[in-house]
CSV table of C-alpha atoms in Angstrom, one decimal:
chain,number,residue,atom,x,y,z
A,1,UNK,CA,250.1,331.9,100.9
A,2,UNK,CA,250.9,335.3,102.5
A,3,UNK,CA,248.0,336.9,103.7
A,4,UNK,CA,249.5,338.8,106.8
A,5,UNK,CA,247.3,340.4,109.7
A,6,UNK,CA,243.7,340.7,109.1
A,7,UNK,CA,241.2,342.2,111.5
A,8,UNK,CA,238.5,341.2,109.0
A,9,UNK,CA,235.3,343.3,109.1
A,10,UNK,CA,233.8,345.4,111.9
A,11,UNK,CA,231.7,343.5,114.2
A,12,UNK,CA,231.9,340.6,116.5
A,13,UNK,CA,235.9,340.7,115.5
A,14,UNK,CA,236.4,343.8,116.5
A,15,UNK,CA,234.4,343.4,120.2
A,16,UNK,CA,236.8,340.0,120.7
A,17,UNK,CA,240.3,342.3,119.7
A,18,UNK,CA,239.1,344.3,122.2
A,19,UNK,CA,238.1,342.6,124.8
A,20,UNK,CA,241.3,340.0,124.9
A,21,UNK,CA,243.1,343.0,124.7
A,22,UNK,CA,241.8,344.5,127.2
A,23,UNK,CA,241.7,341.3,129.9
A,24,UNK,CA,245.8,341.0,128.6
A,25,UNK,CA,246.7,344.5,129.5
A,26,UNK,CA,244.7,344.0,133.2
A,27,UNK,CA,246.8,341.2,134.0
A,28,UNK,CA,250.0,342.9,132.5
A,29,UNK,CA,249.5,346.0,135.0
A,30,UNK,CA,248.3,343.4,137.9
A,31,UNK,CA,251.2,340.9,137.5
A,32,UNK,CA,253.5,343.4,136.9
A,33,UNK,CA,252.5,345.0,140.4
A,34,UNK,CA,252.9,342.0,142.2
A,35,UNK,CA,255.5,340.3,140.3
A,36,UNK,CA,256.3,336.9,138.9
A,37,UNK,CA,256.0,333.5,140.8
A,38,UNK,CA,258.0,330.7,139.7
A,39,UNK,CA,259.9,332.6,136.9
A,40,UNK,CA,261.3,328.8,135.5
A,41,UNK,CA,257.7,327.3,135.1
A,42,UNK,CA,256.7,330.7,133.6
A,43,UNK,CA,259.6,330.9,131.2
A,44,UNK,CA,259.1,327.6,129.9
A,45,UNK,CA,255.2,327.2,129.3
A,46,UNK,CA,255.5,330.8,128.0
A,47,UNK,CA,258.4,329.4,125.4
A,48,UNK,CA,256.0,326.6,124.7
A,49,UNK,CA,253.4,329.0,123.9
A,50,UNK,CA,255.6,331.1,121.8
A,51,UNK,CA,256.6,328.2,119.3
A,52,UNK,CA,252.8,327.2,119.4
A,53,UNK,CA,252.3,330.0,117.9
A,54,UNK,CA,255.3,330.3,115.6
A,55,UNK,CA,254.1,327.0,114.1
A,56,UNK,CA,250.3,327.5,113.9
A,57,UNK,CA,248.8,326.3,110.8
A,58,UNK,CA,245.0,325.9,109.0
A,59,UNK,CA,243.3,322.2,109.2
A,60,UNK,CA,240.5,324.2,107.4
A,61,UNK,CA,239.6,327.1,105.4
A,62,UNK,CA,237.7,329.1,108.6
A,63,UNK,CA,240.5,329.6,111.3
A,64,UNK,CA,244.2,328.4,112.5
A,65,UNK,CA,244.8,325.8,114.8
A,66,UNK,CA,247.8,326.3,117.1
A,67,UNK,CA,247.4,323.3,119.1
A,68,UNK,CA,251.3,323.3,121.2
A,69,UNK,CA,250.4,327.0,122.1
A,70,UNK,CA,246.7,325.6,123.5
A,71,UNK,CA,247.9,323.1,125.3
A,72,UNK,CA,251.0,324.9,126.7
A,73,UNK,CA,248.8,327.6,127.9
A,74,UNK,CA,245.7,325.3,129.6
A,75,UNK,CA,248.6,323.6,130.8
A,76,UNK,CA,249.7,326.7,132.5
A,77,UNK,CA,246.7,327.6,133.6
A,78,UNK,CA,246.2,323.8,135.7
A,79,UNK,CA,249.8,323.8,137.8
A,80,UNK,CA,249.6,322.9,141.1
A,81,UNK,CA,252.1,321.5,143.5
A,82,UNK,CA,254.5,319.3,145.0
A,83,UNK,CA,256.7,321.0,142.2
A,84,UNK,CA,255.5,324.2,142.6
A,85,UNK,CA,255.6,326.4,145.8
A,86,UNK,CA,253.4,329.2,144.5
A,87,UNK,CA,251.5,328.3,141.4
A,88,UNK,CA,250.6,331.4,139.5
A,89,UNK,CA,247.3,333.4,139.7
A,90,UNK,CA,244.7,333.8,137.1
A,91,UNK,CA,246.4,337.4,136.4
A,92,UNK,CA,249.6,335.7,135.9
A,93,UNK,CA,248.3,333.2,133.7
A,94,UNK,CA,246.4,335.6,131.6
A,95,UNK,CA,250.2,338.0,131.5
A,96,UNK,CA,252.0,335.2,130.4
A,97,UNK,CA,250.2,334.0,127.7
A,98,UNK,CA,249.2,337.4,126.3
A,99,UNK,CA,252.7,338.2,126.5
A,100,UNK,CA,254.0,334.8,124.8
A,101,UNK,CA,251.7,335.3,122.2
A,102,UNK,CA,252.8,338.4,121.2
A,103,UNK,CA,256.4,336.7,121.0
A,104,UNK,CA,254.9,333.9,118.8
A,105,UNK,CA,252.9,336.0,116.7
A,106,UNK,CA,255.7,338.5,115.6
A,107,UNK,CA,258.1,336.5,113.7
A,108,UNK,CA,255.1,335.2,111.7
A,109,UNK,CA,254.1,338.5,111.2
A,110,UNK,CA,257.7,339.8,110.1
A,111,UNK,CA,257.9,336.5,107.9
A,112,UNK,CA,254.8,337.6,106.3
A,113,UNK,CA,252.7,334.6,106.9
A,114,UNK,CA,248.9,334.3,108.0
A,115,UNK,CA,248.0,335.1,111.7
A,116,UNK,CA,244.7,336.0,112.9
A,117,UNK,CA,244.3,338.1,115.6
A,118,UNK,CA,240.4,337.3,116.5
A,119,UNK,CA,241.7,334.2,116.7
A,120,UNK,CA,244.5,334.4,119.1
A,121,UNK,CA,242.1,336.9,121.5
A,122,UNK,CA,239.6,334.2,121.2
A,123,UNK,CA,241.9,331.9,122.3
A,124,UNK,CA,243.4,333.8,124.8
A,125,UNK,CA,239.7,334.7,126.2
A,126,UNK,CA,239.1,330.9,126.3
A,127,UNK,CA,241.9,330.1,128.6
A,128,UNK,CA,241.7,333.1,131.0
A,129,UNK,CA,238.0,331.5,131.8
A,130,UNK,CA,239.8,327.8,132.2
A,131,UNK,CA,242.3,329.8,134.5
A,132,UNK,CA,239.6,331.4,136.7
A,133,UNK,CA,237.1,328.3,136.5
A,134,UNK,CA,239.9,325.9,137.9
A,135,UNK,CA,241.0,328.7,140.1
A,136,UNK,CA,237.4,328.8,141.7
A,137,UNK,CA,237.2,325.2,142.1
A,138,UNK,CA,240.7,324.5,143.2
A,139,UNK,CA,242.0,326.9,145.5
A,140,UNK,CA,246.3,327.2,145.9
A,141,UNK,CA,246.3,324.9,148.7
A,142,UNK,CA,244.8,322.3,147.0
A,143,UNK,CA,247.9,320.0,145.3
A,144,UNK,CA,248.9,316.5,144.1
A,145,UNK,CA,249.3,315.7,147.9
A,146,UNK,CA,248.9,311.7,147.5
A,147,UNK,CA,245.7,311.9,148.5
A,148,UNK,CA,242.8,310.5,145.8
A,149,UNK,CA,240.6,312.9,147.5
A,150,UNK,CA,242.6,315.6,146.3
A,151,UNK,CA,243.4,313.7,143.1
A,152,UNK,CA,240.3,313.5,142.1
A,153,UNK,CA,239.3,317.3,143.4
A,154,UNK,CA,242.0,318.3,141.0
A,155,UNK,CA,241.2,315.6,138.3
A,156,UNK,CA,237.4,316.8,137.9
A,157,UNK,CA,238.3,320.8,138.5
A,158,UNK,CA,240.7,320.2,135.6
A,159,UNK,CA,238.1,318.4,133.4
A,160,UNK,CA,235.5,321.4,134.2
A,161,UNK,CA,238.4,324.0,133.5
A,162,UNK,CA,239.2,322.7,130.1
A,163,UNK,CA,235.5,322.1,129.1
A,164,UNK,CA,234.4,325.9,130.2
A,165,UNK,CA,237.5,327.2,127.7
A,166,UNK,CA,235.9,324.9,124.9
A,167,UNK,CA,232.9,325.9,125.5
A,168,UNK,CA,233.4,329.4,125.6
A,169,UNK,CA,235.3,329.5,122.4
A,170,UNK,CA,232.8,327.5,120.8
A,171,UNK,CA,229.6,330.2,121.7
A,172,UNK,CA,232.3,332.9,120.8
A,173,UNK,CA,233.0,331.1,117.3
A,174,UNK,CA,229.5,330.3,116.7
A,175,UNK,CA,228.6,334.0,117.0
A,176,UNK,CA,231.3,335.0,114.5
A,177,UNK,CA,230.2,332.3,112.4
A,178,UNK,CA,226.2,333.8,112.8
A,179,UNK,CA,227.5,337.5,112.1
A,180,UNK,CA,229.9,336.7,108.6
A,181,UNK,CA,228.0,333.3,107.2
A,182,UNK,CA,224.2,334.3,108.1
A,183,UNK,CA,224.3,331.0,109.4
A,184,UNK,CA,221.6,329.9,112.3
A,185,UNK,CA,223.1,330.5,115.8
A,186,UNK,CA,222.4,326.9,116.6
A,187,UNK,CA,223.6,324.8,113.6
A,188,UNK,CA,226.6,327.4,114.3
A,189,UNK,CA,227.0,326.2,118.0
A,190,UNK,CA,226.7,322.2,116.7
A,191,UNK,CA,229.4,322.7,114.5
A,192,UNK,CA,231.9,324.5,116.7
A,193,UNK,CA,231.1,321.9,119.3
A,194,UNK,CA,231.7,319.2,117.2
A,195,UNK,CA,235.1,320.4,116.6
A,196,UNK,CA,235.8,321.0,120.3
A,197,UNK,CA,234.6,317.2,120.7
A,198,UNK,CA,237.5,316.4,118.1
A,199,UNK,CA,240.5,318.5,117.4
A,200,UNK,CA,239.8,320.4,120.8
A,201,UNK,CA,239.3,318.0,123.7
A,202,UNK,CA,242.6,316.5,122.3
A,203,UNK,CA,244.5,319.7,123.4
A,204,UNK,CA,242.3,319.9,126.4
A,205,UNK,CA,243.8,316.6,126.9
A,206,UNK,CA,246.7,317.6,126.3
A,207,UNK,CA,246.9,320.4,128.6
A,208,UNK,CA,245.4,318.3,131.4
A,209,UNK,CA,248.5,315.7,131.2
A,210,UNK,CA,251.0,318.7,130.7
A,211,UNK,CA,249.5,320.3,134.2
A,212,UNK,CA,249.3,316.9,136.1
A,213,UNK,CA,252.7,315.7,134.9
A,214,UNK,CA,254.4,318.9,135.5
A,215,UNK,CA,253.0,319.6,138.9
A,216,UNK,CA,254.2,316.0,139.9
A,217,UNK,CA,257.8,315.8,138.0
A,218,UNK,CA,258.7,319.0,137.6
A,219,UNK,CA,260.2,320.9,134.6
A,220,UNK,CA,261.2,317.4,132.8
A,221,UNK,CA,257.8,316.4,132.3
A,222,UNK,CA,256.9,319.3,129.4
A,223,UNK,CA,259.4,318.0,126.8
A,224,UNK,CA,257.9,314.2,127.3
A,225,UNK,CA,254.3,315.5,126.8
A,226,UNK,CA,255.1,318.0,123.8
A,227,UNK,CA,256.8,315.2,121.8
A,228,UNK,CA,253.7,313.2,121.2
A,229,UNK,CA,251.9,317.3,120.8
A,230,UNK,CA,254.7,317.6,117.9
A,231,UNK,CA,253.9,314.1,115.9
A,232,UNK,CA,250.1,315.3,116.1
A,233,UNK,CA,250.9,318.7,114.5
A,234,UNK,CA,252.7,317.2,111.9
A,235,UNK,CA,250.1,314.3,111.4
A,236,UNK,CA,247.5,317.7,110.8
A,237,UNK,CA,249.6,319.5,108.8
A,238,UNK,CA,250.1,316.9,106.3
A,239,UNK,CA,246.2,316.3,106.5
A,240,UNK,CA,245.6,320.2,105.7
A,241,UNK,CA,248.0,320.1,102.9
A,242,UNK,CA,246.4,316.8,101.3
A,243,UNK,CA,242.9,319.2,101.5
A,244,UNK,CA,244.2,321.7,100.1
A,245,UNK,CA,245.6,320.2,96.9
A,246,UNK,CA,242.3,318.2,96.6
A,247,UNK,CA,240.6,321.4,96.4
A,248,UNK,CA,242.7,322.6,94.2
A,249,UNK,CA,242.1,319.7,92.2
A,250,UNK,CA,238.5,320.1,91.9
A,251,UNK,CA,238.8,323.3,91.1
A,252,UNK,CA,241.0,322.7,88.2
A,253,UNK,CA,238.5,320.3,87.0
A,254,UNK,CA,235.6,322.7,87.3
A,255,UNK,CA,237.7,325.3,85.1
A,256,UNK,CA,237.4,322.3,82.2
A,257,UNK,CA,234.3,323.7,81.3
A,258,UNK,CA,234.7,326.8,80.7
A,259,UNK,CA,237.9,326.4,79.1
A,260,UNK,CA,236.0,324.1,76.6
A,261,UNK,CA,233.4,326.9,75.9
A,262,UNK,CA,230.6,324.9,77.7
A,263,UNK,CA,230.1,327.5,80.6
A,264,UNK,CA,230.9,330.9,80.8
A,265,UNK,CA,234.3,332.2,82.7
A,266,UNK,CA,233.4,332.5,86.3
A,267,UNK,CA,230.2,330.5,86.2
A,268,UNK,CA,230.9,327.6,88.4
A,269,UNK,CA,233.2,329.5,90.6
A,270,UNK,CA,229.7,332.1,90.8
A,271,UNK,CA,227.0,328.7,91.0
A,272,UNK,CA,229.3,327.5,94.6
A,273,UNK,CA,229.0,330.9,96.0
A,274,UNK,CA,225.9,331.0,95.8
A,275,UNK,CA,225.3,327.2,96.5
A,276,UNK,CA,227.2,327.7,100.0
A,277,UNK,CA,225.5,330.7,101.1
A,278,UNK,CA,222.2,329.1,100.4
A,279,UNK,CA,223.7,326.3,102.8
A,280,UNK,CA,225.1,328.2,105.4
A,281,UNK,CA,221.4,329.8,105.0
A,282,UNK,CA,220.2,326.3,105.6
A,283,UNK,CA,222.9,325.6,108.8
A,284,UNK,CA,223.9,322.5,106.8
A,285,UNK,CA,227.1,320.7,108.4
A,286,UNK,CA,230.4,321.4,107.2
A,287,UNK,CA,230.9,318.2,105.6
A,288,UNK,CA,228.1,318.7,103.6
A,289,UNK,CA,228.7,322.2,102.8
A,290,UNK,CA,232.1,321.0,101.6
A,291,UNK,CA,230.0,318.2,99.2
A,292,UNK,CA,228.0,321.2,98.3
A,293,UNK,CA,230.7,323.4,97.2
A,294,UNK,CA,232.4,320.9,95.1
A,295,UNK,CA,229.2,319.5,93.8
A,296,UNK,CA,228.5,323.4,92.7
A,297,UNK,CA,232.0,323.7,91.1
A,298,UNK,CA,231.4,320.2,89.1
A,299,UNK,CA,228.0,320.2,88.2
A,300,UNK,CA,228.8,321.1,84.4
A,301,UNK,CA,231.0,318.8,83.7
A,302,UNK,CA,229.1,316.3,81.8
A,303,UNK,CA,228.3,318.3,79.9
A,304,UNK,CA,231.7,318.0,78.2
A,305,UNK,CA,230.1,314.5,76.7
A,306,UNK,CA,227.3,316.8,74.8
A,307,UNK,CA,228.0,317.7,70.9
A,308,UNK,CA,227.8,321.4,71.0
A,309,UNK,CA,228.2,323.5,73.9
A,310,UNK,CA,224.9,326.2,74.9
A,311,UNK,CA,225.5,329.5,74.1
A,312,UNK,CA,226.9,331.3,77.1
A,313,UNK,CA,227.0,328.3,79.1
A,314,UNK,CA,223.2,328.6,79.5
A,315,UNK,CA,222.2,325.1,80.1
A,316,UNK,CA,218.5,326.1,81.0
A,317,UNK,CA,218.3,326.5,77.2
A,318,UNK,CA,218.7,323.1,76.8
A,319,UNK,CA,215.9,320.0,76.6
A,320,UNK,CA,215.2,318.3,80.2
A,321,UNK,CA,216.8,315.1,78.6
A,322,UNK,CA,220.0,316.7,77.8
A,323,UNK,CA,220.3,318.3,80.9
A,324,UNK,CA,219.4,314.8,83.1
A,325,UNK,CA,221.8,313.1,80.5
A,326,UNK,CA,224.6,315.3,80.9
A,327,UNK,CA,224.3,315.3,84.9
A,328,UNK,CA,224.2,311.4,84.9
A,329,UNK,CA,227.7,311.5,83.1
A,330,UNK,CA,229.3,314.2,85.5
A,331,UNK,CA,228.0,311.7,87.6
A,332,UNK,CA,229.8,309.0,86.3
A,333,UNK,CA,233.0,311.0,85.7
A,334,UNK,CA,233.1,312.0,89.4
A,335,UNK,CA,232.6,308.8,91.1
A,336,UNK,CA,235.5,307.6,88.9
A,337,UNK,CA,237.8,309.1,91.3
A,338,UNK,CA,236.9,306.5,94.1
A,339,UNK,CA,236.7,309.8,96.9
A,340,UNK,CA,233.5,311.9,95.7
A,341,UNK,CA,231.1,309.3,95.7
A,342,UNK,CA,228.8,311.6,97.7
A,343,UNK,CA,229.6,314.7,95.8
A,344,UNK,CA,228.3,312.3,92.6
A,345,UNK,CA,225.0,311.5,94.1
A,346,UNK,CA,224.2,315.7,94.3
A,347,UNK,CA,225.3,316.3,91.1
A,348,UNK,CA,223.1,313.3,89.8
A,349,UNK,CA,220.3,314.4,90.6
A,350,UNK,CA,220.7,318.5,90.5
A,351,UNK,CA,218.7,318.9,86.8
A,352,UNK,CA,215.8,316.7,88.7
A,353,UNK,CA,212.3,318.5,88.7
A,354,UNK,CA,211.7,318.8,92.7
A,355,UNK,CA,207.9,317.7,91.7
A,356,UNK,CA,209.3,314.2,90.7
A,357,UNK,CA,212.5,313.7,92.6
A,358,UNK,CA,212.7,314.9,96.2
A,359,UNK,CA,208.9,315.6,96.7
A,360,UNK,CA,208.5,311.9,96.3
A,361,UNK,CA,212.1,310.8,97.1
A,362,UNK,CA,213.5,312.2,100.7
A,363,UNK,CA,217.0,310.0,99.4
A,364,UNK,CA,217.7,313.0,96.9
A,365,UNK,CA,219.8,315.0,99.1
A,366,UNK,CA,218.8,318.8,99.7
A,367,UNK,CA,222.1,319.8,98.1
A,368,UNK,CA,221.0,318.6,94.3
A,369,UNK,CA,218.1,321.2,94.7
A,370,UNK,CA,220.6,324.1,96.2
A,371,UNK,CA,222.6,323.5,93.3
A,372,UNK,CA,219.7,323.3,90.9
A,373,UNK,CA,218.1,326.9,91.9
A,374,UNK,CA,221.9,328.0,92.5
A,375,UNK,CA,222.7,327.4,88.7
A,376,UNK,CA,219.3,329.1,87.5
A,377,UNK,CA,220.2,332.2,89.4
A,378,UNK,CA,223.7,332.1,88.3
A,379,UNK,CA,222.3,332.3,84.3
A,380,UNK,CA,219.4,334.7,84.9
A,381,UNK,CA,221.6,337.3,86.7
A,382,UNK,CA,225.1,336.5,85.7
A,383,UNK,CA,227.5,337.8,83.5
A,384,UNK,CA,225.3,336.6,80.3
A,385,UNK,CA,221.9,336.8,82.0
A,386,UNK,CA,221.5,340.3,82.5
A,387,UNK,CA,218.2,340.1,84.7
A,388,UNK,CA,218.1,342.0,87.8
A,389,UNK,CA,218.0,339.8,91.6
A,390,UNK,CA,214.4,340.6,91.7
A,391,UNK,CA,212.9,339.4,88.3
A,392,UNK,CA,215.2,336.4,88.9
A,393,UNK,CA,213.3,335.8,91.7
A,394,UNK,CA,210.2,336.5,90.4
A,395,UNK,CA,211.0,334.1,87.3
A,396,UNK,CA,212.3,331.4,90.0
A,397,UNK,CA,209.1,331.8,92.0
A,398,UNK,CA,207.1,330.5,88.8
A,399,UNK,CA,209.0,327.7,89.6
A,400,UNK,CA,208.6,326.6,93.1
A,401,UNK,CA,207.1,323.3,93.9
A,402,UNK,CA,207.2,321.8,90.0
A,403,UNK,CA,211.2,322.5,89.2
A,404,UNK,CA,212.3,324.4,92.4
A,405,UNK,CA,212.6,322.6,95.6
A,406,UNK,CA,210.5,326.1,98.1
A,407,UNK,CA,212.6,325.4,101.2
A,408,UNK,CA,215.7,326.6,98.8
A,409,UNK,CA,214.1,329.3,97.2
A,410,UNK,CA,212.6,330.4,100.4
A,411,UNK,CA,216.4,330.4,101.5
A,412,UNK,CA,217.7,331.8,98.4
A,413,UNK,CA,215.3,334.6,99.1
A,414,UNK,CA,216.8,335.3,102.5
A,415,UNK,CA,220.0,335.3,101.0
A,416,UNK,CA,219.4,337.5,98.2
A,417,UNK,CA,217.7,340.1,100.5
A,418,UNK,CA,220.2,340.2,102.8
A,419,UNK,CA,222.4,341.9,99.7
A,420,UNK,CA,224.5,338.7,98.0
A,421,UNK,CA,225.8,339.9,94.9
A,422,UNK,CA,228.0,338.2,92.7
């Protein structure tokens, strides 16, 4: 999919563009002033950086993931001796990997494929702090000397350097996630840390056995490390394209509705927007947002096993027992695929009263009543509900405690406030 260069919205994006920018064109002018140390170590990590970022990719739907380029660049930003005889500066760290990835980033620009450029200042802010936190805590004349006192001086600066960069673009991430989702600083923070524990500290990892390696054997240790780097990045990609057509399979699925006349066009696609701002709302996880979203989508589905379809798609119009009998058999149908097991168990119980299910039952998961108030917004202000947001509310409201679960409508009345509009 070509989406090309996208600055997104103004706000927190816009401050990051700005401020890598910024720290890359200081050490530019500052390197450039006192020249290049090392020119073949520089000229190779920067080369590794490069084709990082050439061959980025998406694990998920939020950001790219450009995890040779990371690694290349902590990497970088760790050498120290015997191999070296000057190891570069923090300005020199911050030139050359502002610089290679530029290089990275224009043939996939040209190409017309999908960049981000928050997300390359955000990760070039993340190692300029590793640079000047391992910097700080190992000066120049600190090397692999033989020594385990130095070994493990360098060892633990290293360990500190690539936990400050994680951690940095994790509060930078969470903030960006706070500004465009509305979702809680801290369940923001929790989830970008989470990732850092997984998919990050790998290329921290990474980056600390590129720097060790390096410093020790010289410019044949980069190809041995990036091998493994390459196997991983193929390993993700194949993951990321095995999401991406199981989404595209439950979307398809969702369609079957309203292609069947039993929900109007839109209507489930309008239901899981709604549904995962309520949840971001909520700071729900993002494997439960991802339940949520396809539990959303498929939540009309059994009703495919119903004689007549409701007019509009308006299954509020229907009896309590159609509605519990037709989510029991989307129920069914789902967990017949052997992988949404989960995503079954929401959809079970998302036409439950909240009186009788999760006021007495904390088992129900949250997400059945998200997508229980999302669907009865969805019908009173959709496309065939024509009720305005705030006598949807008010109509919801009559509801809370008996059919509506209030911690969701509370929510939902955060989210509608804040402007969401189908």
């Amino acid at each position: 999919m070509t989406e090309g260069l996208e600055l997104r919205r103004m706000g927190s994006g816009v401050v990051i563009v700005l401020a890598g920018a910024g720290v890359a064109l200081t050490a530019i002018i500052v390197t450039a002033q006192h020249g290049v140390t090392e020119w073949s170590f520089a000229l190779t990590f920067g080369l590794l950086i490069a084709v990082g970022e050439m061959v980025q990719f998406r694990v998920d739907r939020s950001r790219n993931r450009a995890p040779i380029a990371t690694s290349a660049a902590l990497g970088y930003a760790m050498l120290r001796g015997p191999s070296l005889d000057i190891p570069p500066d923090v300005a020199q760290i911050v030139a050359v990997t502002a610089v290679a990835t530029i290089a990275g980033i224009v043939p996939r620009a040209t190409a017309g494929l999908w960049w981000d450029v928050v997300v390359s200042c955000r990760r070039g802010l993340s190692v300029a702090c590793a640079a000047a936190v391992f910097a700080g805590l190992a000066p120049a004349r600190v090397n692999w000397s033989g020594e385990w006192q130095d070994a493990l001086w360098l060892g633990g600066a290293m360990v500190l350097a690539v936990l400050s960069a994680g951690t940095t673009d994790a509060l930078i991430g969470a903030g960006q996630a706070t500004e465009r989702y509305n979702k809680p600083f801290p369940a923001a923070l929790r989830d970008e840390l989470v990732v850092m524990s997984r998919i990050g500290m790998a290329m921290g990892i990474s980056g600390v056995l590129l720097a060790a390696s390096t410093s020790l054997l010289g410019l044949w240790a980069p190809p041995l490390v990036v091998v493994p780097l390459l196997l991983t990045q193929f390993a993700f990609r194949r993951f990321a394209s095995a999401q991406r057509t199981y989404r595209t399979t439950v979307r398809s699925m969702a369609r079957s509705t309203e292609i069947a006349g039993f929900s109007s066009p839109g209507q489930n696609a309008r239901t899981a927007s709604l549904a995962v701002a309520i949840g971001n709302d909520l700071g729900l996880t993002p494997a439960r947002m991802e339940a949520l979203e396809y539990a959303a989508l498929l939540s009309g589905v059994g009703q495919l096993a119903l004689a007549d379809p409701s007019p509009g798609g308006a299954s509020l119009l229907r009896s309590r027992e159609e509605r519990q009998q037709a989510a029991e058999i989307g129920a069914s149908i789902i967990e017949r695929s052997g992988v949404l097991d989960h995503v079954a168990e929401i959809v079970r119980h998302s036409n439950d009263p909240y009186r009788h299910g999760r006021a007495n039952n904390l088992a129900i998961p949250l997400e059945s009543g998200i997508v229980n108030v999302a669907l009865a917004y969805e019908q009173l202000v959709g496309e065939d509900g024509g009720q305005t947001p705030a006598k949807a509310m008010e109509n919801i409201g009559l509801g809370i405690g008996a059919e509506y679960d209030p911690v969701v409508v509370e929510s939902l009345r955060r989210v509608v406030g804040r402007g969401f509009r189908f």
